[in-house]
PDB file of C-alpha atoms and ligand atoms in Angstrom:
ATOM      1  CA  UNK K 168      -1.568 -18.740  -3.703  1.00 89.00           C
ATOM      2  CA  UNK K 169      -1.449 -15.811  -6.260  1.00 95.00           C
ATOM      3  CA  UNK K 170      -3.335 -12.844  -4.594  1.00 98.00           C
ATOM      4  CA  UNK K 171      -2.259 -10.327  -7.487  1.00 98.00           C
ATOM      5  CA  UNK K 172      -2.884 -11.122 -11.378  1.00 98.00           C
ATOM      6  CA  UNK K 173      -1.653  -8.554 -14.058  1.00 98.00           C
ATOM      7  CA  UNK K 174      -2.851  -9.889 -17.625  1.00 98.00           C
ATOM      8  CA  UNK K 175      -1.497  -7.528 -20.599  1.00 98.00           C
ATOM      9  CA  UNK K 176      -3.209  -4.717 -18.476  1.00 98.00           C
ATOM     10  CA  UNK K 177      -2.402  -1.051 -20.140  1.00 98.00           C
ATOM     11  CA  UNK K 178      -3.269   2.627 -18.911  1.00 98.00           C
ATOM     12  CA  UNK K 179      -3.726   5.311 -21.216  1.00 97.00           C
ATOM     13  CA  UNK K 180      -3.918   8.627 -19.738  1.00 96.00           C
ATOM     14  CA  UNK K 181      -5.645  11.412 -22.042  1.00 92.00           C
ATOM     15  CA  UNK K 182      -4.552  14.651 -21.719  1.00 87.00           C
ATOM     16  CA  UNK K 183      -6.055  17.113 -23.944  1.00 90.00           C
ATOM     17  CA  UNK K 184      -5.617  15.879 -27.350  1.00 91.00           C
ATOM     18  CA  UNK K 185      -2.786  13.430 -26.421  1.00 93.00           C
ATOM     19  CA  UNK K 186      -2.906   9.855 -25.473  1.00 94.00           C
ATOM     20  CA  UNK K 187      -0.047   9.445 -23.269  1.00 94.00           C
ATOM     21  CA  UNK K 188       0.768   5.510 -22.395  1.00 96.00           C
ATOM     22  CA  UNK K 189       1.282   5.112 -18.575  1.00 98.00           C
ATOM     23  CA  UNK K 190       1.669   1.413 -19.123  1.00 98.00           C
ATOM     24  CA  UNK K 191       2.035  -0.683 -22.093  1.00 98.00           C
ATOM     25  CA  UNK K 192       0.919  -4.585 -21.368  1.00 98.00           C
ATOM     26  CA  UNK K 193       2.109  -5.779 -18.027  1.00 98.00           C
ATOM     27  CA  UNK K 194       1.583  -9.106 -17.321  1.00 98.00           C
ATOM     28  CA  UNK K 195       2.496  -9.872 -13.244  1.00 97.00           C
ATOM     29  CA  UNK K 196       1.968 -12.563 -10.641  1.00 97.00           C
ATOM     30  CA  UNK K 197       2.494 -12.032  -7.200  1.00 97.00           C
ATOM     31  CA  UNK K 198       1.906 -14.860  -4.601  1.00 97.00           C
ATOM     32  CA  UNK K 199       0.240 -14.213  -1.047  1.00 96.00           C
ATOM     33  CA  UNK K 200       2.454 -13.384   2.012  1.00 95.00           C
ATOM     34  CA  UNK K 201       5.240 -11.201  -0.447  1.00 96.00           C
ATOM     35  CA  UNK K 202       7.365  -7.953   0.467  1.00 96.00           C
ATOM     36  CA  UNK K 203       8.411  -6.785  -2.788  1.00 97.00           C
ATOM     37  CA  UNK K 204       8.791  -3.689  -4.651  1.00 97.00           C
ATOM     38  CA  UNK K 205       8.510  -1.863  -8.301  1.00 97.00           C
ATOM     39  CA  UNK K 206      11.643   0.431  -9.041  1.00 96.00           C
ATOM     40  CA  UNK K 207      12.048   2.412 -11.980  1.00 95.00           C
ATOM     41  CA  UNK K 208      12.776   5.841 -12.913  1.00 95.00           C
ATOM     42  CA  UNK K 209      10.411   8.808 -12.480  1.00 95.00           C
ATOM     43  CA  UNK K 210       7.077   8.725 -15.109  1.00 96.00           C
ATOM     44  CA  UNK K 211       7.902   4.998 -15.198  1.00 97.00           C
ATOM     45  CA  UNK K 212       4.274   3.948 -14.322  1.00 97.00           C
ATOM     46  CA  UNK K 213       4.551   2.874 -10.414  1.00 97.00           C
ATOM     47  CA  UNK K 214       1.962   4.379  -8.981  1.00 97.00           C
ATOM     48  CA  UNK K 215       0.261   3.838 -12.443  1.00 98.00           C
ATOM     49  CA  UNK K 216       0.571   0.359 -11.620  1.00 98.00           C
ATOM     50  CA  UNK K 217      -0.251   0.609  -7.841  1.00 98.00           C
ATOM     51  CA  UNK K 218      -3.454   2.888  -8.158  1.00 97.00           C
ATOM     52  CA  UNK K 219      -4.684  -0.395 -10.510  1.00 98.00           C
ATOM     53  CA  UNK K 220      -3.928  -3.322  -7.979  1.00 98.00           C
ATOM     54  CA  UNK K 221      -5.329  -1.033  -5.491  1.00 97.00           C
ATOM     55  CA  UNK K 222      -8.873  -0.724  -7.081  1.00 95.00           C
ATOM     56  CA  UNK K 223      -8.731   3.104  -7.728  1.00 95.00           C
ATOM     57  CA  UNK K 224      -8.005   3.306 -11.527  1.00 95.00           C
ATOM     58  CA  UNK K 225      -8.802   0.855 -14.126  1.00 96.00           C
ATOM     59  CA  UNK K 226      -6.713  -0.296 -16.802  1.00 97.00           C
ATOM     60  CA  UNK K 227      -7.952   0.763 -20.226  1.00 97.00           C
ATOM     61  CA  UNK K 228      -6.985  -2.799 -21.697  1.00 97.00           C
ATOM     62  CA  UNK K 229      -6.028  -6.319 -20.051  1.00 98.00           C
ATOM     63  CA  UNK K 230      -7.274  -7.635 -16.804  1.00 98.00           C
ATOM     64  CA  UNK K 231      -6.334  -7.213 -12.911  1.00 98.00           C
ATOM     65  CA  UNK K 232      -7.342  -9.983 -10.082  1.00 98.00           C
ATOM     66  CA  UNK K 233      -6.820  -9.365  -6.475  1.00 98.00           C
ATOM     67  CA  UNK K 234      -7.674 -12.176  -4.207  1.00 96.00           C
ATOM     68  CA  UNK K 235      -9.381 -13.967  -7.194  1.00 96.00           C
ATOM     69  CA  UNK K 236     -11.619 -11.012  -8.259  1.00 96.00           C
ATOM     70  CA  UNK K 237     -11.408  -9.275 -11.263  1.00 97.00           C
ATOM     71  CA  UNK K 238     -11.464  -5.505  -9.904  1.00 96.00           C
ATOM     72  CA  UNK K 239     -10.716  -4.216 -13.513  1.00 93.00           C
ATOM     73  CA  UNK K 240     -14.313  -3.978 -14.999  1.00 90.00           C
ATOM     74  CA  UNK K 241     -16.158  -3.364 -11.273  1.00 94.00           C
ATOM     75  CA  UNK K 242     -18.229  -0.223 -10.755  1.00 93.00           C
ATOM     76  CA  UNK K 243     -17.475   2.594  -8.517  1.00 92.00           C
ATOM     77  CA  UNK K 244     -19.502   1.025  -5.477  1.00 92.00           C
ATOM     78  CA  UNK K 245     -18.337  -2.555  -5.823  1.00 94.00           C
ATOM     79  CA  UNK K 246     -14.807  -0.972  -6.114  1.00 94.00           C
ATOM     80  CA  UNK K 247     -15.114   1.031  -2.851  1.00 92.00           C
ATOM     81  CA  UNK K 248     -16.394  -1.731  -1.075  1.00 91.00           C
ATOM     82  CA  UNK K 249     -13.817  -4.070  -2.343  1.00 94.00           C
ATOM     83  CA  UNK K 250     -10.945  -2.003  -1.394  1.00 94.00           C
ATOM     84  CA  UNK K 251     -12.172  -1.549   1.859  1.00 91.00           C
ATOM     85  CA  UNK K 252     -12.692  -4.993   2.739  1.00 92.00           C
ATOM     86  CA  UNK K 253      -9.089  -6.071   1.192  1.00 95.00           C
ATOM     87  CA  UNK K 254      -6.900  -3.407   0.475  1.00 96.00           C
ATOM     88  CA  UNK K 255      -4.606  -1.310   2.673  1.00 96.00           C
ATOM     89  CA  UNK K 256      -3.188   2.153   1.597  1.00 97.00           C
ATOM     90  CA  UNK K 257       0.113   3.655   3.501  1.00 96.00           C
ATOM     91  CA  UNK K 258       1.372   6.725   1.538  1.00 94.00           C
ATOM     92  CA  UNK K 259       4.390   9.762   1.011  1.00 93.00           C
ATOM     93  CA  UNK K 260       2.606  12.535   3.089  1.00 93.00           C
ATOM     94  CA  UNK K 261       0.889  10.064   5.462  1.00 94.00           C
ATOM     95  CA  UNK K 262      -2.538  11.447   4.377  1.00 95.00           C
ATOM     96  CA  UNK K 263      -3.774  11.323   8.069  1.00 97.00           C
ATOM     97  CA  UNK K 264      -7.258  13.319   8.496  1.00 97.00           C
ATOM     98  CA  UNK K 265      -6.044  16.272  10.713  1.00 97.00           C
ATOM     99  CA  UNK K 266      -9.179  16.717  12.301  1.00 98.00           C
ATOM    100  CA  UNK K 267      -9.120  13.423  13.776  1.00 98.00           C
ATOM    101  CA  UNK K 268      -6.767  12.088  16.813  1.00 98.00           C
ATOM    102  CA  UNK K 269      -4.198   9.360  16.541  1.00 98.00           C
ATOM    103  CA  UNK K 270      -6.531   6.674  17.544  1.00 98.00           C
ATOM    104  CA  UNK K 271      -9.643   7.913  15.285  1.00 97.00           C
ATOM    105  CA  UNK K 272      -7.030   8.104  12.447  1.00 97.00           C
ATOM    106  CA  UNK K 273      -7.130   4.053  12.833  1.00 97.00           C
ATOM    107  CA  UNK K 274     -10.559   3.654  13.565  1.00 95.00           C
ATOM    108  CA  UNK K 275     -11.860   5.641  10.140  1.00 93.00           C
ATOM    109  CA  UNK K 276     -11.520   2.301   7.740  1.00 91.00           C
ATOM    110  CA  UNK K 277     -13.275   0.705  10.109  1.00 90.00           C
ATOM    111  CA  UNK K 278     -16.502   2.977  10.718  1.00 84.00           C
ATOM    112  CA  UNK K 279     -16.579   3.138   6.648  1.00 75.00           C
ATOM    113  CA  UNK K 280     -16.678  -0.172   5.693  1.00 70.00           C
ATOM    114  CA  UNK K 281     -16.572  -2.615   8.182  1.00 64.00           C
ATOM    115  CA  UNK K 282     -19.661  -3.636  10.312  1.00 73.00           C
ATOM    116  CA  UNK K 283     -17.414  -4.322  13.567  1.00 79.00           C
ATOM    117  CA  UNK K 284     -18.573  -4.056  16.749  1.00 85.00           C
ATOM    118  CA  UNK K 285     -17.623  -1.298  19.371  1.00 85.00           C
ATOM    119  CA  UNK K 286     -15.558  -3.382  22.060  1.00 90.00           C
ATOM    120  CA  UNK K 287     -13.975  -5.647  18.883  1.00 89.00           C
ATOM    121  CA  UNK K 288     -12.927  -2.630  17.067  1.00 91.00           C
ATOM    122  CA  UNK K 289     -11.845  -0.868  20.241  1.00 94.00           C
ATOM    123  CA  UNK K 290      -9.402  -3.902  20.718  1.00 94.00           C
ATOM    124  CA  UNK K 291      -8.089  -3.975  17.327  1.00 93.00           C
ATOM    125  CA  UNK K 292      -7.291  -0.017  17.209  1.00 96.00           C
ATOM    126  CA  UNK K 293      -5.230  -0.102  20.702  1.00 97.00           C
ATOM    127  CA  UNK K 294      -3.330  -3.843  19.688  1.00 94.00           C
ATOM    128  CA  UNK K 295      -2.404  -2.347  16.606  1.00 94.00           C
ATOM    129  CA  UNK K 296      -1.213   1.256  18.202  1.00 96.00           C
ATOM    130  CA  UNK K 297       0.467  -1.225  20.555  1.00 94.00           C
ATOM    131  CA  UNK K 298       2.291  -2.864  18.003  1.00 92.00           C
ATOM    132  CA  UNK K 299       3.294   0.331  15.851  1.00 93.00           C
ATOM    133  CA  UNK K 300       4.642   2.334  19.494  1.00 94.00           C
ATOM    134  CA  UNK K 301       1.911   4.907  19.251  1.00 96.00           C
ATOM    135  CA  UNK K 302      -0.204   3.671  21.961  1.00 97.00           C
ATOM    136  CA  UNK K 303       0.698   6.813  24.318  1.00 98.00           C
ATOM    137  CA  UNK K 304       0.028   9.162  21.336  1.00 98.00           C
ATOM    138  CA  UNK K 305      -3.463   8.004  20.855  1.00 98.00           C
ATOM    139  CA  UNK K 306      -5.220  11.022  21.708  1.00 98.00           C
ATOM    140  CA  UNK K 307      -3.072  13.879  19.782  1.00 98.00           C
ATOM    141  CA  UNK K 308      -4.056  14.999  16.559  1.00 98.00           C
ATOM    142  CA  UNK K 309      -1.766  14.632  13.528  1.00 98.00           C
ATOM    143  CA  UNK K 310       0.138  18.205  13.422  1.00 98.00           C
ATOM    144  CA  UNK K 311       1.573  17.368  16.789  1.00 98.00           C
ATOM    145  CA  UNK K 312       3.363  14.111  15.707  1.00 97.00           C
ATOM    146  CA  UNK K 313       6.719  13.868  13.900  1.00 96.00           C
ATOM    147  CA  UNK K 314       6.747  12.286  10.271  1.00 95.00           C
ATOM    148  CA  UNK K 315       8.267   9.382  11.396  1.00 95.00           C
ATOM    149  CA  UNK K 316       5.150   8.859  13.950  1.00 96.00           C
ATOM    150  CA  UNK K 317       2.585  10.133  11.415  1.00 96.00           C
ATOM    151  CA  UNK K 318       3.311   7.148   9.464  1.00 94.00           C
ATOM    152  CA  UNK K 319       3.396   4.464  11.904  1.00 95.00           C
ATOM    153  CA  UNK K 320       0.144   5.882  12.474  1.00 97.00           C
ATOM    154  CA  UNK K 321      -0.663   5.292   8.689  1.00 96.00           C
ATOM    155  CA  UNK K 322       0.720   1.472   9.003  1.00 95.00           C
ATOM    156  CA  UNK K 323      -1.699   0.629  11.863  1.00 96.00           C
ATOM    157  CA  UNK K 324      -4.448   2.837  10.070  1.00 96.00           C
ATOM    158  CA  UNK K 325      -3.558   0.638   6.485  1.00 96.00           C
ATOM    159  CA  UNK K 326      -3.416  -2.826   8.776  1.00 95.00           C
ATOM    160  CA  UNK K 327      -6.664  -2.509  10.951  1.00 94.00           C
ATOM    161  CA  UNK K 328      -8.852  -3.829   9.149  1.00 91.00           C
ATOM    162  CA  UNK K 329      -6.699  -7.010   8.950  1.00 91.00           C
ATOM    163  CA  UNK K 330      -6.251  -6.416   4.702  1.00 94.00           C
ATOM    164  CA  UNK K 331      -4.698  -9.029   2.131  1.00 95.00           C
ATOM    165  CA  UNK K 332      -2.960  -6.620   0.603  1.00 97.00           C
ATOM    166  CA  UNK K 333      -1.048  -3.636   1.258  1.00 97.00           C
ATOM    167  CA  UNK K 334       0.275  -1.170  -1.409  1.00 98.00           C
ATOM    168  CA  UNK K 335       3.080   1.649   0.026  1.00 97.00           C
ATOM    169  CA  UNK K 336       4.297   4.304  -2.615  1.00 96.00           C
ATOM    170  CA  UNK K 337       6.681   5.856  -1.210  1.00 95.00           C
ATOM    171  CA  UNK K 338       6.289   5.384   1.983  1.00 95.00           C
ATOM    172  CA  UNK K 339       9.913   6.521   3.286  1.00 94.00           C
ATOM    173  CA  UNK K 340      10.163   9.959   1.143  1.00 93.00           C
ATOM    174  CA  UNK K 341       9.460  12.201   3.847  1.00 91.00           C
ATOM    175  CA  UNK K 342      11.180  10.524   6.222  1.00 90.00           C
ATOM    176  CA  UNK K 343      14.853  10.394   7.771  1.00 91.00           C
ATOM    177  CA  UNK K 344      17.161   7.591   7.155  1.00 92.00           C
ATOM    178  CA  UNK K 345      17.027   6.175  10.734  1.00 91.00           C
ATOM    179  CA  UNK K 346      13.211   6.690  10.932  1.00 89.00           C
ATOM    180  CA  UNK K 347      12.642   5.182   7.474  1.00 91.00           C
ATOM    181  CA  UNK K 348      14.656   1.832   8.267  1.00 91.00           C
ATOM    182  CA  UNK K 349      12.231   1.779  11.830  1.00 89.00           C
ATOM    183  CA  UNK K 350       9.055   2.105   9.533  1.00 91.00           C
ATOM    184  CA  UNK K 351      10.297  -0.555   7.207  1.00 93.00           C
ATOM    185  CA  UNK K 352      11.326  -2.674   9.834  1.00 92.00           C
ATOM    186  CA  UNK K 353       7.897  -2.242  11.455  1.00 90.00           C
ATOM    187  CA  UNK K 354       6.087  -2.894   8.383  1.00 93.00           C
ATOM    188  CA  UNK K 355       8.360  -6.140   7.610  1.00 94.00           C
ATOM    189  CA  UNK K 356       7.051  -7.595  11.439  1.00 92.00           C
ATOM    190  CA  UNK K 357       3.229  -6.712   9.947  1.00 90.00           C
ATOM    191  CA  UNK K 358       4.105  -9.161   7.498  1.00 94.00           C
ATOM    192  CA  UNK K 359       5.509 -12.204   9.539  1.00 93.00           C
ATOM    193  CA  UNK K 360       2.566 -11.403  12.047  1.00 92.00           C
ATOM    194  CA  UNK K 361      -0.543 -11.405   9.639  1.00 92.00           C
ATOM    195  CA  UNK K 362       1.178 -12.956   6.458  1.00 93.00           C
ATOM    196  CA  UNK K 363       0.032  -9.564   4.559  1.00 96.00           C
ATOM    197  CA  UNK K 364       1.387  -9.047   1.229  1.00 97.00           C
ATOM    198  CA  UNK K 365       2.963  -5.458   0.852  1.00 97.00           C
ATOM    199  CA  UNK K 366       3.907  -3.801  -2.363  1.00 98.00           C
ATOM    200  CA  UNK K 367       5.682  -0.832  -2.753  1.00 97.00           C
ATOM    201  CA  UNK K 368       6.790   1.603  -5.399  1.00 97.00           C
ATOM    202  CA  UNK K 369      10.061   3.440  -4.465  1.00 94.00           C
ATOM    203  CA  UNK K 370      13.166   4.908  -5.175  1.00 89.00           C
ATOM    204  CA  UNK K 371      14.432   4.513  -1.893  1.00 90.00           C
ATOM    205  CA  UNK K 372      17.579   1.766  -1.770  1.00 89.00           C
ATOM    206  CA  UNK K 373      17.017   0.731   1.894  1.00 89.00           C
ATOM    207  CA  UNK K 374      13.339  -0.622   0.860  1.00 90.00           C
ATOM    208  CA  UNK K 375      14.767  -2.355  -2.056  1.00 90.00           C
ATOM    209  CA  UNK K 376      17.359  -3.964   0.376  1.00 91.00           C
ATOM    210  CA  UNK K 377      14.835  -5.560   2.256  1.00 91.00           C
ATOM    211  CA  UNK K 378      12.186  -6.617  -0.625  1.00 95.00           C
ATOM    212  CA  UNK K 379      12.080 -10.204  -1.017  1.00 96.00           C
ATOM    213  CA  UNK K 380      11.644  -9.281  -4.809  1.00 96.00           C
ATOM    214  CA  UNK K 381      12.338  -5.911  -6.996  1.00 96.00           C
ATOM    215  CA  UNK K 382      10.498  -5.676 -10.542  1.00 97.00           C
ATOM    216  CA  UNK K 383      11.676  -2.935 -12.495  1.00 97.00           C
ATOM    217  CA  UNK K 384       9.558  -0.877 -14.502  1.00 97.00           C
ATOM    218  CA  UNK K 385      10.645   1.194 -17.302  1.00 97.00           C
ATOM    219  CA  UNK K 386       8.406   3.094 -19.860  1.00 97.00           C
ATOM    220  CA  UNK K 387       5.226   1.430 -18.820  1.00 98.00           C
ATOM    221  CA  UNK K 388       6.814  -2.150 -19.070  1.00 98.00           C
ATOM    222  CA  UNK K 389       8.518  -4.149 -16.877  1.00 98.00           C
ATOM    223  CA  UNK K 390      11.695  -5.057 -17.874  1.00 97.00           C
ATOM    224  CA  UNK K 391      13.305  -6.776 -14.994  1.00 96.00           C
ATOM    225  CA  UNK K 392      12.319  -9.262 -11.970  1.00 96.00           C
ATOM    226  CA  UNK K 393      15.188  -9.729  -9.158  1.00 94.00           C
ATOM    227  CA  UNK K 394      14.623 -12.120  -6.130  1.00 94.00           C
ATOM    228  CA  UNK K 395      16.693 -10.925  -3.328  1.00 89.00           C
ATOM    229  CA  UNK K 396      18.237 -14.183  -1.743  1.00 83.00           C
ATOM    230  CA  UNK K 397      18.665 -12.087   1.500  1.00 80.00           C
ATOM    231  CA  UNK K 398      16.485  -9.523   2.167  1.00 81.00           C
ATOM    232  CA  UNK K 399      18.304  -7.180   4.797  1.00 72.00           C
ATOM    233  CA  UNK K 400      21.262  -8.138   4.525  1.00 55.00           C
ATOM    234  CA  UNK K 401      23.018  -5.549   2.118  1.00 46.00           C
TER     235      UNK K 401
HETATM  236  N1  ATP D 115      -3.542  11.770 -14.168  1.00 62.79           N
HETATM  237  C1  ATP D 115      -2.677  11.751 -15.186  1.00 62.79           C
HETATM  238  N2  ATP D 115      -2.955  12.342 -16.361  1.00 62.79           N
HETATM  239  C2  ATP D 115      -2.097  12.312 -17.391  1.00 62.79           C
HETATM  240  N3  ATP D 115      -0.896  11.685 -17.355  1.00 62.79           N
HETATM  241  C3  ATP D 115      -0.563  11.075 -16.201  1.00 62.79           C
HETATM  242  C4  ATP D 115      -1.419  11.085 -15.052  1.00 62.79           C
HETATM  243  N4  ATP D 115      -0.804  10.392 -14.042  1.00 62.79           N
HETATM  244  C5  ATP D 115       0.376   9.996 -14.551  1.00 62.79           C
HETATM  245  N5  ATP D 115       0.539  10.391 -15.831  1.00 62.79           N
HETATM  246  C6  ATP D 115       1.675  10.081 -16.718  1.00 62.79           C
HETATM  247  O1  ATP D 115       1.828   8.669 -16.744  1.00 62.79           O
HETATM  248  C7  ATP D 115       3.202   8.294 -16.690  1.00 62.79           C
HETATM  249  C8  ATP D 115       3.452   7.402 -15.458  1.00 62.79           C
HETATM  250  O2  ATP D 115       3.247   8.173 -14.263  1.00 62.79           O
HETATM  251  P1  ATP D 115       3.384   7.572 -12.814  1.00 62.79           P
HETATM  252  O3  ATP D 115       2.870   8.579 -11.873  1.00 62.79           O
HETATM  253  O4  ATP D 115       2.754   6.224 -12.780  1.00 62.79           O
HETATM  254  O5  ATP D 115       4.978   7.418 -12.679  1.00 62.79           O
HETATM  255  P2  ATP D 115       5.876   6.996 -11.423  1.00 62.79           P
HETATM  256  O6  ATP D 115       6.738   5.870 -11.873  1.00 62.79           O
HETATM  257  O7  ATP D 115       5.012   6.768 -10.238  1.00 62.79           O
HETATM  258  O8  ATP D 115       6.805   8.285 -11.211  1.00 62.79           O
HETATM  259  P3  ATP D 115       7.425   8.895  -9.845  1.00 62.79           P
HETATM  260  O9  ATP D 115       8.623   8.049  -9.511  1.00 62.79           O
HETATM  261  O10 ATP D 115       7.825  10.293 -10.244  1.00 62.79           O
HETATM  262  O11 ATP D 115       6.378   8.883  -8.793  1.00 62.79           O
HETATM  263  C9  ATP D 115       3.977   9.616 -16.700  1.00 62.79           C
HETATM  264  O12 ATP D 115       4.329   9.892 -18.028  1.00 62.79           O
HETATM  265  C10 ATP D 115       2.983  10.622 -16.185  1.00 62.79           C
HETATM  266  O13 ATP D 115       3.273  11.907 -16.683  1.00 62.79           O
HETATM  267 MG1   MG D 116       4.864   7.677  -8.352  1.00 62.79          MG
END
């Protein structure tokens, strides 16, 4: 099933008097249940292309479907709501809310959007801070937590409210090259558990090792689509 649908879909960005072209006509399908990733060089138009799949931008031409709804023309509220209900974010600085412990972190998609009940939700938060190793962290508050912890934190936060889709941009930058492979090794069992799609945008070679696919994107276009025969394996 295709959960993602890019149809000639362009961003303009204005700034000040000049129109500058983020993305020039991308046209994209991405089946349910994929680990793949957009490369390209810097300016590109990844997380162009991300913040449209993910509902918080819209394309100034051309059309974008997620799970069979157009989320290109939808208003603010319809977007928010949408996003919540399908769409996972994990990003570079972890964005955790520092006020918040480990285990609220999680539970904050939840209380916004989702009308779960108390012992249901409870059960979801500590399975998934089970599954990520944070489970004897739950109670400390962000600052106290390495980077490599903050974002496992952020996978469990982006997975707990069981999403379609989740889009990573850059989700390794700030970390180490051991903890990165962990977190893309722990976000590559999310997948075979749930059968969640993840998309990335990244420079980061060991993420493009284990992508099932890599589309690069150059000036706005994509110019290239690789399937990787064997994820992992170089
Ligand atoms: N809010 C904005 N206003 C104006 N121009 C923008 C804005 N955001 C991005 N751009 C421009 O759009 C183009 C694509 O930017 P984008 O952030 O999508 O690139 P990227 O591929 O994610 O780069 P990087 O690898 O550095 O993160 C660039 O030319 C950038 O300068
Ligand atoms: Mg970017």
């Amino acid at each position: 099933m295709e959960l993602v649908i890019l149809e000639n879909t362009k961003k303009d960005y204005i700034s000040g008097e000049i129109n500058v072209p983020a993305l020039r006509g991308i046209n994209l399908s991405i089946n349910a249940g994929r680990f793949i990733s957009f490369v390209g060089p810097s300016g590109s138009g990844k997380t162009t292309l991300l913040n449209l799949i993910g509902c918080l931008d819209k394309p100034t031409e051309g059309k974008v479907f997620v799970a069979g709804t157009e989320i290109s023309r939808m208003n603010r509220k319809t977007s928010a709501k949408f996003r919540g209900d399908n769409i996972g974010f994990i990003f570079q600085n972890f964005n955790l809310i520092p006020v918040l412990t480990v285990y609220e972190n999680v539970e904050y998609p939840l209380i916004m959007v989702q009308d779960v009940p108390l012992e249901k939700r409870k059960k979801r938060i500590l399975d998934l801070l089970e599954k990520v190793g944070m489970i004897s962290q739950k109670d400390k508050y962000p600052a106290q937590l390495s980077g490599g912890q903050k974002q496992r934190v952020a996978v469990a936060r982006a997975l707990v409210t069981d999403p379609k889709l989740v889009l990573a941009d850059e989700p390794t930058a700030n970390l180490d090259h051991d903890t990165a492979y962990k977190v893309i090794a722990l976000m590559h069992n999310m997948k075979k558990e749930f059968n969640t799609t993840f998309i990335f945008a990244t420079h980061d070679p060991k993420i493009v090792g284990e992508a099932e696919a890599i589309y690069t994107i150059e000036d706005g276009l994509i110019t290239k689509m690789q399937e990787n025969k064997q994820p992992g394996v170089n």
